[in-house]
PDB file of C-alpha atoms and ligand atoms in Angstrom:
ATOM      1  CA  MET A  56       0.452  -0.232  -0.206  1.00 98.00           C
ATOM      2  CA  LYS A  57       1.306   3.699  -1.268  1.00 98.00           C
ATOM      3  CA  PHE A  58       1.423   6.470   2.262  1.00 98.00           C
ATOM      4  CA  PHE A  59       0.639   9.452   0.734  1.00 98.00           C
ATOM      5  CA  ILE A  60       0.193  12.974   2.984  1.00 98.00           C
ATOM      6  CA  ASP A  61      -3.502  14.588   3.167  1.00 98.00           C
ATOM      7  CA  THR A  62      -1.852  18.073   3.631  1.00 98.00           C
ATOM      8  CA  ALA A  63      -0.469  20.667   1.940  1.00 98.00           C
ATOM      9  CA  ASN A  64       1.268  22.365   5.030  1.00 98.00           C
ATOM     10  CA  LEU A  65       5.258  22.424   3.300  1.00 98.00           C
ATOM     11  CA  ASP A  66       7.152  20.865   6.601  1.00 98.00           C
ATOM     12  CA  GLN A  67       4.539  17.776   6.965  1.00 98.00           C
ATOM     13  CA  ILE A  68       5.315  16.630   3.852  1.00 98.00           C
ATOM     14  CA  LYS A  69       8.627  16.770   3.732  1.00 98.00           C
ATOM     15  CA  GLU A  70       9.190  15.137   7.579  1.00 98.00           C
ATOM     16  CA  ALA A  71       6.400  12.654   5.808  1.00 98.00           C
ATOM     17  CA  HIS A  72       9.085  12.793   3.263  1.00 98.00           C
ATOM     18  CA  ASP A  73      12.641  12.143   5.433  1.00 98.00           C
ATOM     19  CA  MET A  74      11.626   9.338   7.197  1.00 97.00           C
ATOM     20  CA  GLY A  75      11.786   7.831   3.480  1.00 97.00           C
ATOM     21  CA  ILE A  76       7.801   6.426   2.920  1.00 96.00           C
ATOM     22  CA  LEU A  77       6.321   8.786   1.470  1.00 98.00           C
ATOM     23  CA  ASP A  78       4.629   7.980  -2.334  1.00 98.00           C
ATOM     24  CA  GLY A  79       2.827  11.118  -3.072  1.00 98.00           C
ATOM     25  CA  VAL A  80       0.311  14.240  -1.578  1.00 98.00           C
ATOM     26  CA  THR A  81      -3.377  14.917  -1.758  1.00 98.00           C
ATOM     27  CA  THR A  82      -4.637  18.132  -1.275  1.00 98.00           C
ATOM     28  CA  ASN A  83      -7.704  20.232  -1.601  1.00 96.00           C
ATOM     29  CA  PRO A  84      -9.357  23.123  -1.294  1.00 96.00           C
ATOM     30  CA  SER A  85      -9.859  23.295   2.657  1.00 96.00           C
ATOM     31  CA  LEU A  86      -6.183  22.578   3.086  1.00 97.00           C
ATOM     32  CA  MET A  87      -4.801  24.821   0.824  1.00 97.00           C
ATOM     33  CA  ALA A  88      -7.322  27.989   2.279  1.00 96.00           C
ATOM     34  CA  LYS A  89      -5.432  26.196   6.065  1.00 97.00           C
ATOM     35  CA  GLU A  90      -2.031  27.211   4.530  1.00 97.00           C
ATOM     36  CA  GLY A  91      -3.466  31.019   3.710  1.00 96.00           C
ATOM     37  CA  ILE A  92      -2.638  30.712   0.585  1.00 94.00           C
ATOM     38  CA  LYS A  93      -3.873  33.389  -1.688  1.00 92.00           C
ATOM     39  CA  GLY A  94      -4.111  33.888  -6.019  1.00 93.00           C
ATOM     40  CA  GLU A  95      -4.049  32.068  -8.766  1.00 93.00           C
ATOM     41  CA  GLU A  96       0.180  32.368  -8.770  1.00 95.00           C
ATOM     42  CA  ALA A  97       0.378  31.417  -5.238  1.00 96.00           C
ATOM     43  CA  ILE A  98      -1.247  28.554  -5.444  1.00 96.00           C
ATOM     44  CA  MET A  99       0.247  27.488  -8.767  1.00 96.00           C
ATOM     45  CA  ALA A 100       3.608  28.293  -7.289  1.00 97.00           C
ATOM     46  CA  HIS A 101       2.247  26.682  -3.282  1.00 98.00           C
ATOM     47  CA  TYR A 102       1.788  22.797  -6.121  1.00 98.00           C
ATOM     48  CA  LYS A 103       5.452  23.495  -8.089  1.00 97.00           C
ATOM     49  CA  ALA A 104       6.670  23.620  -4.216  1.00 98.00           C
ATOM     50  CA  ILE A 105       5.186  20.008  -3.265  1.00 98.00           C
ATOM     51  CA  CYS A 106       6.203  18.492  -6.590  1.00 98.00           C
ATOM     52  CA  GLU A 107       9.552  20.176  -5.831  1.00 97.00           C
ATOM     53  CA  ILE A 108       9.494  17.996  -2.295  1.00 97.00           C
ATOM     54  CA  VAL A 109       7.970  14.992  -2.868  1.00 97.00           C
ATOM     55  CA  ASP A 110       9.040  12.605  -5.665  1.00 94.00           C
ATOM     56  CA  GLY A 111       5.415  10.984  -6.987  1.00 98.00           C
ATOM     57  CA  PRO A 112       1.986  12.609  -7.584  1.00 98.00           C
ATOM     58  CA  VAL A 113       0.058  15.245  -6.411  1.00 98.00           C
ATOM     59  CA  SER A 114      -3.341  16.187  -5.717  1.00 98.00           C
ATOM     60  CA  ALA A 115      -4.380  19.083  -7.099  1.00 98.00           C
ATOM     61  CA  GLU A 116      -8.244  19.580  -7.097  1.00 98.00           C
ATOM     62  CA  VAL A 117     -10.246  21.910  -9.380  1.00 98.00           C
ATOM     63  CA  ILE A 118     -12.758  23.757  -7.982  1.00 97.00           C
ATOM     64  CA  SER A 119     -14.981  24.612 -11.579  1.00 97.00           C
ATOM     65  CA  THR A 120     -17.984  22.311 -11.427  1.00 98.00           C
ATOM     66  CA  ASP A 121     -19.018  22.897 -15.144  1.00 98.00           C
ATOM     67  CA  PHE A 122     -17.144  20.725 -17.950  1.00 98.00           C
ATOM     68  CA  ASP A 123     -15.486  23.645 -18.551  1.00 98.00           C
ATOM     69  CA  GLY A 124     -14.458  25.540 -16.102  1.00 98.00           C
ATOM     70  CA  ILE A 125     -13.078  21.407 -15.282  1.00 98.00           C
ATOM     71  CA  ILE A 126     -11.238  21.023 -18.306  1.00 98.00           C
ATOM     72  CA  ALA A 127      -9.651  24.356 -18.883  1.00 98.00           C
ATOM     73  CA  GLU A 128      -9.076  23.956 -14.877  1.00 98.00           C
ATOM     74  CA  GLY A 129      -7.018  20.840 -15.720  1.00 98.00           C
ATOM     75  CA  GLN A 130      -5.143  21.659 -18.252  1.00 98.00           C
ATOM     76  CA  ILE A 131      -3.470  24.085 -16.352  1.00 97.00           C
ATOM     77  CA  LEU A 132      -2.511  22.735 -13.797  1.00 98.00           C
ATOM     78  CA  ALA A 133      -1.263  19.661 -15.017  1.00 98.00           C
ATOM     79  CA  LYS A 134       1.061  21.322 -16.346  1.00 97.00           C
ATOM     80  CA  ILE A 135       2.208  23.200 -13.306  1.00 97.00           C
ATOM     81  CA  HIS A 136       4.605  18.970 -12.806  1.00 97.00           C
ATOM     82  CA  GLU A 137       3.886  16.235 -14.105  1.00 97.00           C
ATOM     83  CA  ASN A 138       3.307  15.042 -10.539  1.00 97.00           C
ATOM     84  CA  ILE A 139      -0.168  16.734 -10.409  1.00 98.00           C
ATOM     85  CA  VAL A 140      -3.236  14.434 -10.891  1.00 98.00           C
ATOM     86  CA  VAL A 141      -6.022  16.757 -11.178  1.00 98.00           C
ATOM     87  CA  LYS A 142      -8.532  16.343  -8.679  1.00 98.00           C
ATOM     88  CA  VAL A 143     -12.323  16.427  -9.899  1.00 98.00           C
ATOM     89  CA  PRO A 144     -15.480  16.161  -7.844  1.00 98.00           C
ATOM     90  CA  MET A 145     -17.175  13.067  -7.873  1.00 98.00           C
ATOM     91  CA  ILE A 146     -20.716  14.894  -9.532  1.00 98.00           C
ATOM     92  CA  LYS A 147     -21.918  14.648 -13.727  1.00 98.00           C
ATOM     93  CA  GLU A 148     -19.689  17.111 -14.718  1.00 98.00           C
ATOM     94  CA  GLY A 149     -16.994  15.358 -13.017  1.00 98.00           C
ATOM     95  CA  ILE A 150     -17.392  11.580 -14.851  1.00 98.00           C
ATOM     96  CA  LYS A 151     -17.562  13.707 -18.209  1.00 98.00           C
ATOM     97  CA  ALA A 152     -14.004  15.352 -18.110  1.00 98.00           C
ATOM     98  CA  ILE A 153     -13.298  12.647 -16.045  1.00 98.00           C
ATOM     99  CA  LYS A 154     -13.751  10.386 -19.281  1.00 98.00           C
ATOM    100  CA  TRP A 155     -11.815  13.906 -21.114  1.00 98.00           C
ATOM    101  CA  PHE A 156      -8.095  14.258 -19.459  1.00 98.00           C
ATOM    102  CA  THR A 157      -8.029  10.211 -19.796  1.00 98.00           C
ATOM    103  CA  ASP A 158      -9.050   9.783 -23.215  1.00 98.00           C
ATOM    104  CA  ASN A 159      -6.275  13.281 -23.441  1.00 98.00           C
ATOM    105  CA  GLY A 160      -3.622  11.812 -21.299  1.00 98.00           C
ATOM    106  CA  ILE A 161      -4.615  13.336 -17.360  1.00 98.00           C
ATOM    107  CA  ARG A 162      -4.455  11.480 -15.455  1.00 98.00           C
ATOM    108  CA  THR A 163      -6.928  12.077 -11.615  1.00 98.00           C
ATOM    109  CA  ASN A 164      -8.338  10.982  -8.582  1.00 98.00           C
ATOM    110  CA  CYS A 165     -12.130  11.701  -8.339  1.00 98.00           C
ATOM    111  CA  THR A 166     -12.669  12.501  -4.953  1.00 98.00           C
ATOM    112  CA  LEU A 167     -16.688  13.123  -2.954  1.00 98.00           C
ATOM    113  CA  VAL A 168     -17.336   9.343  -2.785  1.00 98.00           C
ATOM    114  CA  PHE A 169     -19.322   7.605  -0.354  1.00 98.00           C
ATOM    115  CA  SER A 170     -20.522   4.936  -2.758  1.00 98.00           C
ATOM    116  CA  ALA A 171     -19.406   1.293  -4.449  1.00 98.00           C
ATOM    117  CA  GLY A 172     -22.173   2.646  -7.334  1.00 98.00           C
ATOM    118  CA  GLN A 173     -20.005   5.520  -6.995  1.00 98.00           C
ATOM    119  CA  ALA A 174     -16.851   4.196  -7.185  1.00 98.00           C
ATOM    120  CA  ILE A 175     -17.914   2.665 -10.052  1.00 98.00           C
ATOM    121  CA  LEU A 176     -18.771   5.748 -12.358  1.00 98.00           C
ATOM    122  CA  ALA A 177     -15.287   6.025 -11.552  1.00 98.00           C
ATOM    123  CA  ALA A 178     -13.494   3.999 -13.299  1.00 98.00           C
ATOM    124  CA  LYS A 179     -15.453   3.472 -16.167  1.00 98.00           C
ATOM    125  CA  ALA A 180     -14.566   6.297 -16.585  1.00 98.00           C
ATOM    126  CA  GLY A 181     -10.928   6.341 -16.685  1.00 98.00           C
ATOM    127  CA  ALA A 182      -9.796   7.982 -13.346  1.00 98.00           C
ATOM    128  CA  THR A 183      -6.297   6.857 -11.998  1.00 98.00           C
ATOM    129  CA  PHE A 184      -8.414   6.912  -8.031  1.00 98.00           C
ATOM    130  CA  VAL A 185     -11.003   7.111  -6.670  1.00 98.00           C
ATOM    131  CA  SER A 186     -10.841   8.876  -2.488  1.00 98.00           C
ATOM    132  CA  PRO A 187     -13.634   7.138  -1.025  1.00 98.00           C
ATOM    133  CA  PHE A 188     -13.717   9.743   2.496  1.00 98.00           C
ATOM    134  CA  ILE A 189     -13.979   6.728   4.999  1.00 98.00           C
ATOM    135  CA  GLY A 190     -13.221   9.172   8.182  1.00 98.00           C
ATOM    136  CA  ARG A 191     -16.755  11.143   7.496  1.00 98.00           C
ATOM    137  CA  ILE A 192     -18.592   7.541   6.303  1.00 98.00           C
ATOM    138  CA  ASP A 193     -17.406   6.920   9.879  1.00 97.00           C
ATOM    139  CA  ASP A 194     -19.038  10.498  11.076  1.00 97.00           C
ATOM    140  CA  SER A 195     -21.769   9.604  10.574  1.00 95.00           C
ATOM    141  CA  SER A 196     -21.900   5.971  11.607  1.00 95.00           C
ATOM    142  CA  TRP A 197     -21.622   3.541   9.095  1.00 96.00           C
ATOM    143  CA  ASP A 198     -17.751   1.594   8.957  1.00 97.00           C
ATOM    144  CA  GLY A 199     -15.922   4.272   6.532  1.00 98.00           C
ATOM    145  CA  VAL A 200     -13.612   0.875   5.694  1.00 98.00           C
ATOM    146  CA  ASP A 201     -16.405  -2.131   4.445  1.00 98.00           C
ATOM    147  CA  LEU A 202     -17.111   0.893   2.375  1.00 98.00           C
ATOM    148  CA  ILE A 203     -13.508   0.213   0.935  1.00 98.00           C
ATOM    149  CA  GLU A 204     -13.135  -3.479   1.038  1.00 98.00           C
ATOM    150  CA  GLN A 205     -16.587  -3.820  -1.700  1.00 98.00           C
ATOM    151  CA  ILE A 206     -14.454  -0.956  -3.775  1.00 98.00           C
ATOM    152  CA  VAL A 207     -11.308  -3.760  -3.693  1.00 98.00           C
ATOM    153  CA  ASP A 208     -13.347  -6.828  -4.158  1.00 98.00           C
ATOM    154  CA  ILE A 209     -15.916  -4.708  -7.154  1.00 98.00           C
ATOM    155  CA  TYR A 210     -12.253  -3.657  -8.772  1.00 98.00           C
ATOM    156  CA  ASN A 211     -11.176  -7.648  -8.943  1.00 98.00           C
ATOM    157  CA  ALA A 212     -14.141  -8.881  -9.952  1.00 98.00           C
ATOM    158  CA  GLN A 213     -13.840  -6.003 -13.069  1.00 98.00           C
ATOM    159  CA  GLY A 214     -10.626  -5.588 -13.667  1.00 98.00           C
ATOM    160  CA  PHE A 215     -11.393  -2.288 -13.042  1.00 98.00           C
ATOM    161  CA  MET A 216      -7.507  -0.259 -13.267  1.00 98.00           C
ATOM    162  CA  THR A 217      -8.367   2.714 -10.976  1.00 98.00           C
ATOM    163  CA  GLU A 218      -6.392   2.552  -7.849  1.00 98.00           C
ATOM    164  CA  VAL A 219      -8.203   2.276  -4.882  1.00 98.00           C
ATOM    165  CA  LEU A 220      -6.868   5.956  -2.154  1.00 98.00           C
ATOM    166  CA  ALA A 221      -9.187   5.771   1.178  1.00 98.00           C
ATOM    167  CA  ALA A 222      -9.525   9.684   2.358  1.00 98.00           C
ATOM    168  CA  SER A 223     -10.015  11.394   5.024  1.00 98.00           C
ATOM    169  CA  ILE A 224      -7.712   8.689   7.244  1.00 98.00           C
ATOM    170  CA  ARG A 225      -8.232   9.885  11.031  1.00 97.00           C
ATOM    171  CA  ASN A 226      -6.287   7.838  12.852  1.00 97.00           C
ATOM    172  CA  PRO A 227      -3.833   4.770  12.557  1.00 98.00           C
ATOM    173  CA  LEU A 228      -6.068   2.152  13.412  1.00 98.00           C
ATOM    174  CA  HIS A 229      -7.239   3.644  10.130  1.00 98.00           C
ATOM    175  CA  ILE A 230      -4.788   3.154   8.228  1.00 98.00           C
ATOM    176  CA  VAL A 231      -4.526  -0.546   9.538  1.00 98.00           C
ATOM    177  CA  ARG A 232      -7.683  -1.182   8.849  1.00 98.00           C
ATOM    178  CA  CYS A 233      -7.797   0.310   4.805  1.00 98.00           C
ATOM    179  CA  ALA A 234      -4.142  -2.021   4.919  1.00 98.00           C
ATOM    180  CA  GLU A 235      -5.966  -5.129   6.177  1.00 98.00           C
ATOM    181  CA  ALA A 236      -9.399  -4.596   3.304  1.00 98.00           C
ATOM    182  CA  GLY A 237      -6.385  -3.652  -0.154  1.00 98.00           C
ATOM    183  CA  ALA A 238      -6.078  -0.608  -0.490  1.00 98.00           C
ATOM    184  CA  ASP A 239      -4.120   0.546  -3.016  1.00 98.00           C
ATOM    185  CA  VAL A 240      -3.063   4.352  -1.680  1.00 98.00           C
ATOM    186  CA  CYS A 241      -3.960   5.820   1.864  1.00 98.00           C
ATOM    187  CA  THR A 242      -4.046   9.204   2.572  1.00 98.00           C
ATOM    188  CA  CYS A 243      -2.955  10.643   5.198  1.00 98.00           C
ATOM    189  CA  PRO A 244      -2.848  13.282   8.157  1.00 98.00           C
ATOM    190  CA  LEU A 245       1.102  13.823   9.812  1.00 98.00           C
ATOM    191  CA  SER A 246      -0.672  12.529  12.994  1.00 98.00           C
ATOM    192  CA  SER A 247      -2.161   9.287  12.221  1.00 98.00           C
ATOM    193  CA  ILE A 248       1.108   7.957   9.744  1.00 97.00           C
ATOM    194  CA  LEU A 249       3.205   8.509  13.247  1.00 98.00           C
ATOM    195  CA  GLY A 250       0.684   7.068  15.723  1.00 98.00           C
ATOM    196  CA  LEU A 251       1.729   4.312  13.779  1.00 98.00           C
ATOM    197  CA  LEU A 252       4.908   4.582  15.661  1.00 98.00           C
ATOM    198  CA  ASN A 253       3.585   4.546  18.588  1.00 97.00           C
ATOM    199  CA  HIS A 254       3.332   1.094  21.468  1.00 98.00           C
ATOM    200  CA  PRO A 255       4.246   1.399  25.309  1.00 98.00           C
ATOM    201  CA  LEU A 256       5.881  -1.906  24.759  1.00 98.00           C
ATOM    202  CA  THR A 257       8.508  -0.552  22.510  1.00 98.00           C
ATOM    203  CA  ASP A 258       9.526   2.536  24.353  1.00 98.00           C
ATOM    204  CA  ILE A 259      10.255  -0.128  28.082  1.00 98.00           C
ATOM    205  CA  GLY A 260      11.911  -2.256  25.155  1.00 98.00           C
ATOM    206  CA  LEU A 261      13.748   0.026  24.073  1.00 98.00           C
ATOM    207  CA  ALA A 262      15.059   2.064  27.939  1.00 98.00           C
ATOM    208  CA  LYS A 263      15.741  -1.077  29.206  1.00 98.00           C
ATOM    209  CA  PHE A 264      18.308  -2.275  26.247  1.00 98.00           C
ATOM    210  CA  LEU A 265      19.902   1.435  26.369  1.00 98.00           C
ATOM    211  CA  GLU A 266      19.988   0.872  30.064  1.00 97.00           C
ATOM    212  CA  ASP A 267      22.022  -2.307  30.380  1.00 98.00           C
ATOM    213  CA  ALA A 268      24.123  -1.293  26.854  1.00 97.00           C
ATOM    214  CA  LYS A 269      25.304   1.099  30.035  1.00 96.00           C
ATOM    215  CA  SER A 270      27.400  -2.456  31.107  1.00 96.00           C
ATOM    216  CA  LEU A 271      29.067  -2.625  27.937  1.00 96.00           C
ATOM    217  CA  LYS A 272      31.570   0.440  28.023  1.00 88.00           C
TER     218      LYS A 272
HETATM  219  O1  G3P B 519      -8.616  15.252   1.093  1.00 54.37           O
HETATM  220  C1  G3P B 519     -10.531  15.281   1.210  1.00 54.37           C
HETATM  221  C2  G3P B 519      -9.806  14.252   2.549  1.00 54.37           C
HETATM  222  O2  G3P B 519      -8.824  13.499   3.033  1.00 54.37           O
HETATM  223  C3  G3P B 519     -10.664  14.718   3.913  1.00 54.37           C
HETATM  224  O3  G3P B 519      -9.905  14.321   5.422  1.00 54.37           O
HETATM  225  O4  G3P B 519     -11.040  14.993   7.502  1.00 54.37           O
HETATM  226  O5  G3P B 519     -11.747  16.907   5.885  1.00 54.37           O
HETATM  227  O6  G3P B 519     -12.930  14.338   5.686  1.00 54.37           O
HETATM  228  P1  G3P B 519     -10.754  14.994   5.962  1.00 54.37           P
END
């Protein structure tokens, strides 16, 4: 399973990249706004800066909701850097645009996916990635990981090439369960990635080893 980081924060991207385990980045308009980025020029420069840190897919989301607007925006985003993947919302115009991008060699990430039916449409249109939002599903008292399992099963049964990118990850257990469910990619906040490191027995064991090592000097 590939690890993407779900943030537009350059320091966090660098920290995950420095661990040597980062395969890509996903952003969205909310994450970009959180970094205080304003205006087209600043947005473009920020995506470029992310692409210069991570050599892997970097999802940049369109904010248009009509076909022509999505295509125009997506083409501009795709020209920033070869790592850019155009993130398109799961709406009718978005599906039409994903098909156009697919036919024109531009990679896409279909976002805001909450059902298997939506994931089938994204795959039919040729999306490179499909992003089910598992944390937001959990927030509504369904099990988000169940949806990951269902989409993985459908894609395997049908031979769809679209990669299942588990998004809206809220904790380390989500990452473990998505790996178990066969997700191709998990996009996570840095805190969830770092949470995977934690186990009290590791800390206790290391303290003992270091203490005992003193007698070796
Ligand atoms: O990038 C989309 C997704 O990961 C959003 O997560 O935590 O806002 O539901 P969240």
